[in-house]
């Protein structure tokens, strides 16, 4: 439940139909709901400090949470940003997956190395995990987008700029939203990112698509904004006329014989078509593995064009952390926000390797309760006792449970992949009472409504009690209670050795064995699928995990400063997908030896498994 609500805009205009203009053009359903949400304000939640990397004098932030709750936090703290880049999910109907790599087990390294010679490394070691879904219908998406853009606008300084990265799915619709939110006068340009090197395969598209659009606005053109013209090298130098300004007029320069003077121009001003290579898996210079990762070169242009050193750059859908990483390299301050645990871990590790300083925060807005919404939704039927599909029900209902006295009881479950349905508020309850329940068969006596977050249980109960349009009983249930037990912690066996002659520290925590039920379950599912899809040409080769299980570890960290609370990574080891160690952010060509060392006595050990679950043990 939120602590309080923060207004979106400084002076909300009472009674103004927020989506008025847009409505006139599209009249899409649900536009009234977003007006109510905007009047209520942005929910502000508690914030937990997870870790500070370095002294962080510039106040850089890596925030796990939803865009709107992150904006509420920033606004409450009076933090204003100078430049925003966002690359939100596109409503493309895609489920994004992350490749998970089994690491090299130091205890059975030889066996693995041999198998690598026989098999393609990716096939041997990688399986996929669904990360987050991108599955809205257009109307819901636009409502959600509107709310997010309003929240973002509320934390932009008067002279700030915003770049919204989209594609053909919704780009043209969102342009209209942006016109309404920022004003047509503040529209600057569409940038077309031309990713010329994308493999099209045997596409049936009339013209294969090779562009994304990036819509560029400023908060208030009148107040001024930062912009620097950029240049790039020409593919081929061209001959150009030399000219000068004489008495305010442009004039060609001539030589003594009256001939125009020319020169070879090797640079050109960057226009709004940006030809930048798409990241390919073969590209080893930028970390890949995040499904929708954008190239640093793209962000470099945006950040160089629309900010100065020291300015604050924010990305509220940060993904792999490209905006934060480039901002840091260019001497800008940064805020990275994302709902995904994998994004936070990828960004944290990326920034650490770059030597950046920052604080990791987690907003207690509910997203931390389900580390992987796609998988949780897949499992939801098995988590709620008695819940079964019921063909006669509308898709609004997840299914039904059967009660000997009351018969069929329809069950509503918020879609964890669609963050707009996470909060149970008066708007959703109004829809349940006035649309969903009247559509049910008249024999239904009761419904169950699960929520992941609720504005106020008292307010919702009062709202239900005051509305006498239905006799159907409505039971509210907290989905968190169901999800709490879903993730089983990992198990590790380790011992500490004191060493006098160790280069990397006096204390060595030696990991003897590691078990992660969740990862093993995933591998099991992968093996079953692979067995079914096997062919004579591509026979079934299961992923097998050793008894010690050390190949399931991606990252280890020792806290030698505090036995509880915020994490201090006094020593850390990351094992990259090829088995090489990144020690305290420094890449090496060493294989992991099964230990982590520290100079000071370790108090806590943190281990992250290859799917991203982290478990902490007292040492
Ligand atoms: C297209 S990806 C961004 C990729 C990023 N630009 C990069 O280069 O890696 C969209 C991201 O938005 C995140 N996301 C989805 N809904 C969100 C929300 N409500 N608030 C914050 N992040 C969200 C997803 O977890 C995902 O990482």
Coordinates of C-alpha atoms and ligand atoms in Angstrom, one line a residue:
X1 CA 0.0 0.0 0.0
X2 CA 1.4 3.4 -0.9
X3 CA 2.5 5.8 1.8
X4 CA 0.8 8.7 0.0
X5 CA 0.1 10.0 -3.4
X6 CA 2.2 12.6 -5.2
X7 CA 0.5 14.9 -7.7
X8 CA 1.6 14.3 -11.3
X9 CA 1.7 17.9 -12.5
X10 CA 2.3 20.9 -10.3
X11 CA -1.1 22.4 -10.6
X12 CA -3.6 19.8 -11.8
X13 CA -6.4 21.6 -13.7
X14 CA -9.6 20.6 -11.9
X15 CA -12.2 19.0 -14.2
X16 CA -9.9 19.1 -17.3
X17 CA -10.5 16.0 -19.5
X18 CA -6.8 15.0 -19.6
X19 CA -7.1 12.9 -22.7
X20 CA -9.5 15.4 -24.3
X21 CA -7.6 16.0 -27.5
X22 CA -6.6 12.4 -28.0
X23 CA -10.1 11.2 -27.2
X24 CA -11.5 13.3 -30.0
X25 CA -9.3 11.6 -32.5
X26 CA -9.4 8.0 -31.3
X27 CA -12.1 7.8 -28.7
X28 CA -10.5 4.7 -27.2
X29 CA -12.1 3.0 -24.3
X30 CA -10.5 3.3 -20.9
X31 CA -9.4 6.9 -21.4
X32 CA -11.5 8.0 -18.5
X33 CA -9.8 5.5 -16.2
X34 CA -6.5 7.2 -16.7
X35 CA -7.9 10.6 -15.9
X36 CA -9.0 9.2 -12.5
X37 CA -5.6 7.7 -11.9
X38 CA -4.0 11.1 -12.8
X39 CA -6.2 12.9 -10.4
X40 CA -5.3 10.5 -7.6
X41 CA -1.5 11.1 -8.1
X42 CA 1.5 8.9 -8.2
X43 CA 1.7 6.2 -5.5
X44 CA 4.8 6.8 -3.2
X45 CA 6.1 3.6 -1.7
X46 CA 8.8 2.8 0.9
X47 CA 12.3 2.6 -0.5
X48 CA 15.0 0.2 0.7
X49 CA 18.7 0.8 0.2
X50 CA 20.3 -2.3 -1.1
X51 CA 23.9 -1.4 -1.8
X52 CA 26.2 1.6 -2.3
X53 CA 29.0 1.0 -4.8
X54 CA 31.8 3.5 -4.1
X55 CA 31.3 6.8 -2.2
X56 CA 28.7 7.9 -4.8
X57 CA 29.3 11.6 -4.4
X58 CA 27.1 12.4 -7.4
X59 CA 24.0 10.6 -6.1
X60 CA 23.7 8.2 -9.0
X61 CA 20.8 5.8 -8.6
X62 CA 20.0 2.3 -9.8
X63 CA 16.3 1.8 -8.9
X64 CA 14.4 -1.5 -9.0
X65 CA 10.7 -0.5 -9.3
X66 CA 8.1 0.7 -11.7
X67 CA 8.6 3.9 -13.6
X68 CA 5.7 5.7 -11.9
X69 CA 6.7 4.8 -8.4
X70 CA 10.3 5.8 -9.2
X71 CA 9.0 9.2 -10.4
X72 CA 7.0 9.6 -7.2
X73 CA 10.1 9.0 -5.2
X74 CA 12.2 11.5 -7.2
X75 CA 9.5 14.1 -7.0
X76 CA 9.1 13.6 -3.3
X77 CA 12.8 14.2 -2.9
X78 CA 12.8 17.2 -5.2
X79 CA 15.1 15.5 -7.7
X80 CA 14.7 16.9 -11.3
X81 CA 16.3 15.4 -14.3
X82 CA 17.8 17.2 -17.3
X83 CA 17.5 14.5 -20.0
X84 CA 15.3 11.4 -20.3
X85 CA 15.7 8.5 -22.7
X86 CA 13.2 5.7 -22.5
X87 CA 12.8 2.6 -24.6
X88 CA 9.6 1.2 -23.1
X89 CA 8.1 -2.2 -24.0
X90 CA 6.5 -1.8 -27.4
X91 CA 3.2 -3.7 -26.9
X92 CA 4.6 -6.1 -29.5
X93 CA 3.1 -9.2 -28.0
X94 CA 6.6 -10.6 -27.4
X95 CA 7.9 -12.5 -24.4
X96 CA 11.5 -11.6 -23.9
X97 CA 13.9 -14.3 -23.0
X98 CA 17.4 -14.2 -21.5
X99 CA 20.0 -16.7 -22.3
X100 CA 21.2 -18.4 -19.1
X101 CA 24.7 -19.8 -19.2
X102 CA 25.9 -22.7 -17.1
X103 CA 29.4 -21.7 -15.8
X104 CA 32.6 -23.7 -15.7
X105 CA 32.7 -25.8 -12.6
X106 CA 36.2 -25.5 -11.1
X107 CA 35.9 -29.0 -9.7
X108 CA 35.0 -30.6 -13.0
X109 CA 36.6 -28.1 -15.3
X110 CA 38.4 -30.7 -17.3
X111 CA 35.3 -32.7 -18.2
X112 CA 33.5 -29.5 -19.3
X113 CA 36.5 -28.3 -21.3
X114 CA 36.5 -31.6 -23.2
X115 CA 32.8 -31.5 -23.9
X116 CA 33.2 -27.9 -25.2
X117 CA 35.5 -29.2 -27.9
X118 CA 32.8 -31.6 -29.1
X119 CA 29.8 -29.3 -28.9
X120 CA 29.0 -25.7 -29.7
X121 CA 29.6 -23.8 -26.5
X122 CA 26.1 -22.1 -26.6
X123 CA 24.3 -25.4 -27.1
X124 CA 26.1 -26.9 -24.2
X125 CA 25.7 -24.2 -21.7
X126 CA 22.8 -22.0 -22.5
X127 CA 19.1 -22.3 -21.9
X128 CA 16.5 -19.6 -22.0
X129 CA 14.5 -18.0 -19.3
X130 CA 11.5 -15.8 -20.1
X131 CA 12.0 -12.4 -18.5
X132 CA 9.1 -10.1 -19.0
X133 CA 6.1 -10.0 -21.2
X134 CA 5.1 -7.3 -23.6
X135 CA 1.5 -8.3 -24.1
X136 CA -0.9 -5.4 -23.8
X137 CA -3.7 -4.5 -26.1
X138 CA -3.3 -1.1 -27.7
X139 CA -5.8 0.8 -25.5
X140 CA -4.4 -0.5 -22.3
X141 CA -0.9 0.2 -23.5
X142 CA -1.8 3.8 -24.4
X143 CA -3.3 4.4 -21.0
X144 CA -0.3 2.9 -19.3
X145 CA 2.0 4.9 -21.5
X146 CA 0.1 8.1 -20.7
X147 CA 0.4 7.6 -17.0
X148 CA 4.1 6.9 -17.3
X149 CA 4.8 9.9 -19.5
X150 CA 2.9 12.2 -17.2
X151 CA 4.9 10.8 -14.3
X152 CA 8.2 11.4 -16.2
X153 CA 7.2 14.9 -17.2
X154 CA 6.6 15.8 -13.5
X155 CA 10.3 15.1 -12.7
X156 CA 11.8 16.9 -15.7
X157 CA 13.4 20.3 -15.1
X158 CA 11.9 23.2 -17.2
X159 CA 14.9 23.0 -19.6
X160 CA 15.0 19.2 -19.9
X161 CA 14.6 17.1 -23.1
X162 CA 13.0 13.6 -23.6
X163 CA 13.7 10.9 -26.2
X164 CA 11.1 8.2 -26.5
X165 CA 12.3 5.1 -28.4
X166 CA 9.5 3.2 -30.2
X167 CA 8.8 1.3 -33.4
X168 CA 6.0 0.8 -35.9
X169 CA 3.8 -1.1 -33.4
X170 CA 2.8 2.0 -31.4
X171 CA 5.1 4.8 -32.4
X172 CA 2.5 6.8 -34.3
X173 CA -0.1 6.5 -31.6
X174 CA 2.4 7.6 -28.9
X175 CA 3.4 10.6 -31.0
X176 CA -0.2 11.9 -30.5
X177 CA 0.1 11.2 -26.7
X178 CA 3.4 13.1 -26.6
X179 CA 1.9 16.0 -28.5
X180 CA -0.8 16.3 -25.9
X181 CA 1.5 15.8 -22.9
X182 CA 4.4 18.0 -24.0
X183 CA 2.6 20.2 -26.5
X184 CA 3.1 20.2 -30.3
X185 CA 5.3 23.3 -29.9
X186 CA 7.8 21.3 -27.9
X187 CA 8.1 18.6 -30.5
X188 CA 11.6 18.7 -32.0
X189 CA 12.0 15.8 -34.4
X190 CA 11.7 12.1 -35.2
X191 CA 15.0 10.3 -35.3
X192 CA 15.2 7.2 -37.3
X193 CA 17.6 4.6 -36.1
X194 CA 18.6 2.7 -39.3
X195 CA 20.0 -0.6 -38.1
X196 CA 21.4 -1.5 -41.5
X197 CA 23.1 -4.7 -40.4
X198 CA 20.1 -6.6 -39.1
X199 CA 19.7 -10.0 -40.6
X200 CA 16.3 -10.2 -42.3
X201 CA 16.3 -13.8 -43.1
X202 CA 13.7 -15.1 -45.6
X203 CA 11.2 -12.4 -44.6
X204 CA 7.8 -12.0 -46.2
X205 CA 7.7 -8.3 -45.4
X206 CA 7.2 -6.2 -48.5
X207 CA 10.1 -4.0 -47.5
X208 CA 12.0 -5.5 -44.6
X209 CA 11.9 -3.2 -41.6
X210 CA 15.3 -1.7 -40.6
X211 CA 14.3 1.3 -38.5
X212 CA 13.1 2.3 -35.1
X213 CA 11.8 5.8 -34.4
X214 CA 12.9 8.0 -31.5
X215 CA 10.6 10.9 -30.7
X216 CA 12.4 13.9 -29.4
X217 CA 10.6 16.6 -27.3
X218 CA 11.7 19.3 -24.9
X219 CA 9.8 20.2 -21.8
X220 CA 9.4 23.9 -22.6
X221 CA 10.9 25.4 -25.7
X222 CA 10.4 28.9 -24.3
X223 CA 12.5 28.2 -21.2
X224 CA 15.4 27.0 -23.4
X225 CA 17.0 23.6 -23.7
X226 CA 20.4 22.1 -24.2
X227 CA 21.4 21.1 -27.7
X228 CA 24.7 20.6 -29.4
X229 CA 25.0 20.0 -33.1
X230 CA 26.9 16.8 -33.8
X231 CA 29.0 15.8 -36.7
X232 CA 30.1 12.5 -38.2
X233 CA 32.7 11.4 -40.7
X234 CA 31.4 11.1 -44.2
X235 CA 31.6 7.7 -45.9
X236 CA 33.4 9.5 -48.8
X237 CA 34.8 13.0 -48.7
X238 CA 33.1 15.4 -51.0
X239 CA 34.2 18.6 -52.7
X240 CA 32.5 21.7 -51.3
X241 CA 32.6 25.4 -52.0
X242 CA 34.3 27.6 -49.5
X243 CA 32.3 30.6 -48.4
X244 CA 32.5 33.5 -45.9
X245 CA 30.0 36.0 -44.5
X246 CA 30.4 39.5 -45.8
X247 CA 28.2 42.3 -44.4
X248 CA 25.8 39.6 -43.2
X249 CA 25.6 37.9 -46.5
X250 CA 27.0 34.5 -47.5
X251 CA 29.5 34.7 -50.3
X252 CA 31.7 32.2 -52.2
X253 CA 35.4 32.6 -51.7
X254 CA 37.2 33.2 -55.0
X255 CA 40.9 33.0 -55.8
X256 CA 42.9 35.7 -57.7
X257 CA 41.7 34.5 -61.0
X258 CA 38.1 34.7 -59.9
X259 CA 37.5 31.0 -59.6
X260 CA 35.5 29.6 -56.7
X261 CA 37.6 28.0 -54.0
X262 CA 36.7 24.4 -53.1
X263 CA 37.9 22.1 -50.3
X264 CA 37.4 18.4 -49.4
X265 CA 34.8 18.0 -46.7
X266 CA 35.3 14.9 -44.6
X267 CA 32.6 15.5 -42.0
X268 CA 28.9 16.1 -42.1
X269 CA 26.3 17.4 -39.6
X270 CA 24.3 14.5 -38.2
X271 CA 20.7 14.6 -39.4
X272 CA 17.7 12.7 -38.2
X273 CA 18.6 9.4 -39.8
X274 CA 21.1 7.6 -37.7
X275 CA 22.9 4.7 -39.3
X276 CA 24.2 2.7 -36.3
X277 CA 25.0 -0.9 -36.3
X278 CA 22.7 -3.2 -34.4
X279 CA 24.4 -5.2 -31.7
X280 CA 25.1 -8.7 -32.8
X281 CA 25.9 -11.6 -30.6
X282 CA 29.4 -11.8 -32.2
X283 CA 30.0 -8.2 -30.9
X284 CA 32.2 -8.8 -27.8
X285 CA 32.9 -5.1 -27.1
X286 CA 29.5 -4.5 -25.4
X287 CA 28.0 -7.0 -23.1
X288 CA 25.0 -8.7 -24.7
X289 CA 22.5 -11.2 -23.4
X290 CA 19.8 -8.6 -22.6
X291 CA 17.1 -9.2 -25.1
X292 CA 16.5 -5.6 -26.2
X293 CA 19.9 -4.1 -25.5
X294 CA 20.6 -0.9 -27.5
X295 CA 24.1 0.1 -28.7
X296 CA 26.1 2.6 -26.7
X297 CA 26.7 4.6 -29.9
X298 CA 23.0 5.4 -30.1
X299 CA 22.9 6.7 -26.5
X300 CA 26.2 8.6 -27.0
X301 CA 24.5 10.8 -29.7
X302 CA 21.5 11.5 -27.5
X303 CA 23.5 12.3 -24.4
X304 CA 26.1 14.4 -26.2
X305 CA 23.4 16.4 -28.1
X306 CA 21.1 17.1 -25.3
X307 CA 23.1 17.4 -22.1
X308 CA 26.3 18.8 -20.6
X309 CA 28.8 17.3 -18.2
X310 CA 27.4 17.1 -14.7
X311 CA 23.7 17.0 -15.9
X312 CA 21.4 14.3 -14.7
X313 CA 20.3 11.7 -17.3
X314 CA 17.5 9.3 -16.5
X315 CA 16.2 6.1 -18.1
X316 CA 13.1 4.7 -16.5
X317 CA 13.0 1.5 -18.6
X318 CA 16.7 1.0 -18.4
X319 CA 17.1 -2.7 -19.4
X320 CA 20.8 -3.6 -19.8
X321 CA 21.8 -0.2 -18.3
X322 CA 23.1 1.3 -21.6
X323 CA 22.0 4.9 -20.7
X324 CA 23.6 4.8 -17.2
X325 CA 26.8 3.3 -18.6
X326 CA 27.2 5.9 -21.4
X327 CA 26.1 8.8 -19.0
X328 CA 28.8 7.7 -16.6
X329 CA 31.5 7.4 -19.3
X330 CA 30.5 10.9 -20.6
X331 CA 30.7 12.5 -17.1
X332 CA 26.9 12.9 -16.6
X333 CA 25.0 11.8 -13.5
X334 CA 22.5 9.1 -14.0
X335 CA 19.3 7.3 -12.8
X336 CA 18.5 3.8 -14.0
X337 CA 15.1 2.4 -13.2
X338 CA 13.6 -1.0 -14.2
X339 CA 11.1 -3.5 -12.8
X340 CA 13.3 -6.5 -13.7
X341 CA 15.7 -8.0 -11.3
X342 CA 17.8 -9.1 -14.2
X343 CA 18.1 -5.5 -15.5
X344 CA 19.2 -4.3 -12.1
X345 CA 21.9 -7.1 -11.8
X346 CA 23.1 -6.6 -15.4
X347 CA 23.3 -2.8 -14.9
X348 CA 25.0 -3.1 -11.5
X349 CA 27.7 -5.4 -12.8
X350 CA 28.2 -3.4 -15.9
X351 CA 28.6 -0.1 -14.0
X352 CA 30.9 -1.8 -11.5
X353 CA 33.1 -3.0 -14.3
X354 CA 33.1 0.6 -15.7
X355 CA 34.2 1.9 -12.3
X356 CA 31.0 3.9 -11.7
X357 CA 29.8 4.9 -8.3
X358 CA 26.1 4.6 -7.5
X359 CA 23.5 3.4 -5.0
X360 CA 21.1 0.5 -5.6
X361 CA 17.5 1.1 -4.3
X362 CA 14.5 -1.1 -4.3
X363 CA 11.0 0.4 -4.2
X364 CA 8.6 -1.7 -2.2
X365 CA 5.9 -1.3 -4.8
X366 CA 5.2 -5.0 -5.2
X367 CA 7.5 -5.8 -8.1
X368 CA 10.1 -7.4 -5.9
X369 CA 7.6 -10.0 -4.9
X370 CA 7.7 -11.8 -8.2
X371 CA 11.1 -12.0 -9.7
X372 CA 9.8 -13.3 -12.9
X373 CA 6.2 -12.3 -13.8
X374 CA 6.1 -14.4 -17.0
X375 CA 6.9 -17.6 -15.1
X376 CA 4.7 -16.8 -12.2
X377 CA 1.8 -16.2 -14.5
X378 CA 2.5 -19.5 -16.2
X379 CA 2.3 -21.1 -12.8
X380 CA -0.5 -19.2 -11.2
X381 CA -3.1 -22.0 -11.7
X382 CA -1.0 -24.3 -9.7
X383 CA -0.4 -21.8 -6.9
X384 CA -4.0 -20.9 -6.2
X385 CA -5.7 -24.0 -4.7
X386 CA -8.6 -25.4 -6.7
X387 CA -8.3 -22.8 -9.5
X388 CA -9.3 -24.3 -12.9
X389 CA -10.1 -23.0 -16.4
X390 CA -13.8 -22.3 -16.9
X391 CA -14.7 -22.0 -20.5
X392 CA -18.0 -20.3 -19.9
X393 CA -16.2 -17.3 -18.3
X394 CA -15.0 -14.2 -20.0
X395 CA -11.2 -13.8 -20.2
X396 CA -11.3 -11.1 -17.5
X397 CA -11.5 -14.0 -15.1
X398 CA -8.4 -16.2 -14.6
X399 CA -10.7 -19.2 -13.9
X400 CA -12.9 -20.4 -11.2
X401 CA -13.0 -22.5 -8.0
X402 CA -15.9 -24.7 -7.1
X403 CA -17.6 -24.6 -3.7
X404 CA -20.1 -27.3 -2.6
X405 CA -22.5 -24.6 -1.3
X406 CA -21.9 -21.7 -3.6
X407 CA -21.1 -23.5 -6.9
X408 CA -18.8 -21.8 -9.4
X409 CA -16.8 -18.9 -7.9
X410 CA -15.0 -16.9 -10.7
X411 CA -11.5 -15.7 -9.7
X412 CA -9.9 -12.5 -10.9
X413 CA -6.1 -12.4 -10.8
X414 CA -4.1 -9.2 -11.8
X415 CA -1.8 -9.9 -14.8
X416 CA 1.6 -9.6 -13.3
X417 CA 3.1 -8.8 -16.8
X418 CA 0.9 -5.8 -17.2
X419 CA 1.9 -3.4 -14.4
X420 CA -1.1 -1.2 -15.0
X421 CA -3.3 -3.9 -13.5
X422 CA -1.2 -4.5 -10.4
X423 CA -2.9 -1.9 -8.2
X424 CA -6.5 -2.7 -7.0
X425 CA -8.1 0.7 -6.8
X426 CA -11.6 2.1 -7.0
X427 CA -11.3 2.3 -10.9
X428 CA -10.7 -1.5 -11.2
X429 CA -13.4 -2.3 -8.6
X430 CA -15.8 -0.1 -10.4
X431 CA -15.1 -2.1 -13.6
X432 CA -15.6 -5.4 -11.7
X433 CA -18.9 -4.4 -10.2
X434 CA -20.4 -2.6 -13.3
X435 CA -18.9 -4.6 -16.2
X436 CA -17.4 -8.0 -15.2
X437 CA -20.1 -9.1 -12.7
X438 CA -23.1 -8.1 -14.7
X439 CA -21.7 -10.2 -17.6
X440 CA -21.7 -13.4 -15.4
X441 CA -24.3 -16.0 -15.4
X442 CA -27.1 -15.1 -12.9
X443 CA -26.4 -18.3 -10.8
X444 CA -23.0 -16.8 -9.6
X445 CA -23.2 -15.9 -6.0
X446 CA -19.6 -15.0 -5.2
X447 CA -16.4 -13.9 -6.9
X448 CA -12.8 -13.8 -5.5
X449 CA -10.6 -10.8 -6.4
X450 CA -6.9 -11.2 -5.9
X451 CA -4.7 -8.1 -5.6
X452 CA -0.9 -7.6 -5.6
X453 CA -1.2 -4.1 -4.3
X454 CA -4.2 -2.1 -3.1
X455 CA -4.8 1.6 -2.6
X456 CA -6.6 1.0 0.7
X457 CA -8.5 -2.1 1.7
X458 CA -10.8 -0.1 3.8
X459 CA -11.6 2.3 0.9
X460 CA -12.3 -0.6 -1.5
X461 CA -14.5 -2.4 1.1
X462 CA -16.4 0.8 1.7
X463 CA -16.8 1.3 -2.0
X464 CA -18.2 -2.3 -2.4
X465 CA -20.5 -1.9 0.6
X466 CA -21.9 1.4 -0.7
X467 CA -22.6 0.1 -4.2
X468 CA -25.9 -1.8 -4.1
X469 CA -26.0 -2.7 -7.8
X470 CA -25.0 -6.3 -7.2
X471 CA -25.9 -9.1 -4.8
X472 CA -22.7 -11.0 -5.7
X473 CA -20.4 -11.3 -2.7
X474 CA -16.9 -10.0 -3.5
X475 CA -14.0 -11.5 -1.5
X476 CA -10.7 -9.7 -1.5
X477 CA -7.5 -11.8 -1.3
X478 CA -3.8 -10.8 -1.2
X479 CA -1.8 -12.5 -4.0
X480 CA 1.4 -11.8 -2.1
X481 CA 0.4 -14.5 0.4
X482 CA 0.3 -17.0 -2.5
X483 CA 3.6 -15.8 -4.0
X484 CA 5.6 -15.6 -0.9
X485 CA 6.5 -19.2 -0.8
X486 CA 7.2 -19.6 -4.5
X487 CA 10.9 -19.0 -4.6
X488 CA 12.8 -21.5 -2.5
X489 CA 16.2 -20.2 -1.3
X490 CA 19.4 -21.7 -2.6
X491 CA 21.6 -23.9 -0.4
X492 CA 25.4 -23.7 -0.1
X493 CA 28.1 -25.5 1.8
X494 CA 31.2 -23.5 2.4
X495 CA 34.1 -23.1 4.8
X496 CA 36.6 -20.3 5.7
X497 CA 40.3 -20.7 5.5
X498 CA 42.9 -18.2 6.9
X499 CA 45.8 -17.9 4.5
X500 CA 49.0 -16.1 5.1
X501 CA 50.5 -16.1 1.6
X502 CA 47.4 -15.4 -0.5
X503 CA 47.7 -12.5 -3.0
X504 CA 44.0 -11.8 -2.9
X505 CA 43.4 -11.6 0.8
X506 CA 43.9 -13.3 4.1
X507 CA 40.5 -14.9 4.3
X508 CA 39.3 -17.4 1.7
X509 CA 35.7 -18.6 1.6
X510 CA 35.8 -21.9 -0.2
X511 CA 32.5 -23.0 -1.7
X512 CA 32.2 -26.8 -1.5
X513 CA 28.7 -27.3 -2.9
X514 CA 25.7 -25.3 -4.2
X515 CA 22.1 -26.4 -4.9
X516 CA 19.5 -24.3 -6.5
X517 CA 16.2 -26.0 -6.8
X518 CA 14.8 -23.3 -9.0
X519 CA 17.6 -23.5 -11.6
X520 CA 17.5 -27.3 -11.5
X521 CA 13.8 -27.2 -12.2
X522 CA 14.4 -24.9 -15.2
X523 CA 17.1 -27.2 -16.6
X524 CA 14.8 -30.1 -16.2
X525 CA 12.1 -28.3 -18.2
X526 CA 14.7 -27.4 -20.8
X527 CA 15.9 -31.0 -21.0
X528 CA 12.4 -32.3 -21.4
X529 CA 11.7 -29.9 -24.3
X530 CA 15.0 -30.7 -25.9
X531 CA 14.3 -34.4 -25.7
X532 CA 10.9 -33.9 -27.5
X533 CA 12.5 -31.7 -30.2
X534 CA 15.4 -34.0 -30.8
X535 CA 16.1 -35.2 -34.4
X536 CA 18.5 -37.7 -35.9
X537 CA 20.6 -34.8 -37.1
X538 CA 20.4 -33.0 -33.8
X539 CA 20.3 -35.7 -31.2
X540 CA 19.2 -35.0 -27.6
X541 CA 22.1 -33.9 -25.4
X542 CA 20.8 -33.1 -21.9
X543 CA 22.4 -30.4 -19.7
X544 CA 23.8 -32.3 -16.8
X545 CA 24.8 -30.7 -13.5
X546 CA 27.6 -32.0 -11.3
X547 CA 27.1 -33.1 -7.7
X548 CA 28.8 -30.0 -6.4
X549 CA 26.7 -27.7 -8.5
X550 CA 29.3 -24.9 -8.7
X551 CA 28.5 -24.3 -12.3
X552 CA 25.2 -22.8 -11.3
X553 CA 27.0 -19.8 -9.6
X554 CA 27.3 -16.5 -11.5
X555 CA 28.4 -14.1 -8.8
X556 CA 29.7 -14.1 -5.2
X557 CA 30.2 -11.2 -2.9
X558 CA 31.6 -10.8 0.7
X559 CA 30.4 -8.2 3.1
X560 CA 33.2 -7.5 5.6
X561 CA 31.6 -4.3 6.9
X562 CA 28.2 -5.1 8.3
X563 CA 26.4 -8.3 9.4
X564 CA 23.0 -7.0 8.4
X565 CA 21.2 -4.2 6.4
X566 CA 22.5 -2.5 3.3
X567 CA 25.0 -4.7 1.4
X568 CA 28.7 -3.6 1.2
X569 CA 30.5 -5.6 -1.5
X570 CA 34.0 -5.6 0.0
X571 CA 35.1 -8.3 -2.4
X572 CA 33.3 -9.8 -5.3
X573 CA 33.7 -12.3 -8.1
X574 CA 31.6 -12.6 -11.2
X575 CA 32.1 -15.6 -13.5
X576 CA 31.4 -14.6 -17.1
X577 CA 29.6 -16.9 -19.6
X578 CA 33.0 -18.3 -20.8
X579 CA 34.0 -19.1 -17.2
X580 CA 36.5 -16.1 -16.8
X581 CA 36.6 -14.3 -13.5
X582 CA 35.7 -10.6 -13.2
X583 CA 37.3 -9.7 -9.8
X584 CA 36.0 -6.5 -8.2
X585 CA 35.0 -5.2 -11.6
X586 CA 38.3 -6.1 -13.3
X587 CA 38.1 -8.6 -16.2
X588 CA 40.7 -11.4 -16.0
X589 CA 41.6 -14.4 -18.1
X590 CA 41.5 -16.7 -15.0
X591 CA 39.0 -19.4 -14.5
X592 CA 37.2 -19.5 -11.2
X593 CA 38.9 -21.6 -8.5
X594 CA 35.8 -22.1 -6.3
X595 CA 36.8 -19.5 -3.7
X596 CA 36.4 -15.8 -2.9
X597 CA 39.0 -14.0 -0.9
X598 CA 39.0 -10.9 1.3
X599 CA 41.5 -9.0 3.3
X600 CA 39.1 -8.3 6.2
X601 CA 37.2 -11.0 8.0
X602 CA 34.0 -11.8 6.0
X603 CA 30.7 -11.4 7.9
X604 CA 28.2 -12.3 5.1
X605 CA 28.4 -14.2 1.8
X606 CA 26.1 -13.5 -1.1
X607 CA 25.7 -15.9 -4.0
X608 CA 23.7 -15.2 -7.2
X609 CA 22.8 -18.2 -9.3
X610 CA 22.8 -18.1 -13.1
X611 CA 19.1 -17.3 -13.2
X612 CA 19.6 -14.3 -10.9
X613 CA 18.3 -15.4 -7.5
X614 CA 20.5 -14.1 -4.7
X615 CA 20.8 -15.7 -1.3
X616 CA 22.8 -14.4 1.7
X617 CA 24.5 -16.5 4.4
X618 CA 26.2 -15.5 7.6
X619 CA 29.8 -16.5 7.5
Ligands
LIG1 C1 12.9 -2.5 -24.4 S1 13.6 -2.8 -22.8 C2 14.8 -1.6 -22.6 C3 16.1 -1.9 -23.2 C4 17.2 -0.9 -22.9 N1 17.0 0.3 -23.6 C5 18.5 -1.5 -23.2 O1 19.2 -1.0 -24.1 O2 19.0 -2.5 -22.6 C6 12.3 -2.3 -21.8 C7 12.5 -2.5 -20.3 O3 11.4 -1.9 -19.6 C8 11.3 -2.7 -18.4 N2 9.9 -2.4 -17.9 C9 8.7 -2.9 -18.3 N3 7.7 -2.3 -17.6 C10 8.3 -1.4 -16.7 C11 7.8 -0.4 -15.8 N4 6.5 -0.3 -15.6 N5 8.7 0.3 -15.1 C12 10.0 0.2 -15.3 N6 10.5 -0.7 -16.2 C13 9.7 -1.4 -16.9 C14 11.6 -4.1 -18.7 O4 11.9 -4.9 -17.6 C15 12.7 -3.9 -19.8 O5 13.9 -4.1 -19.2

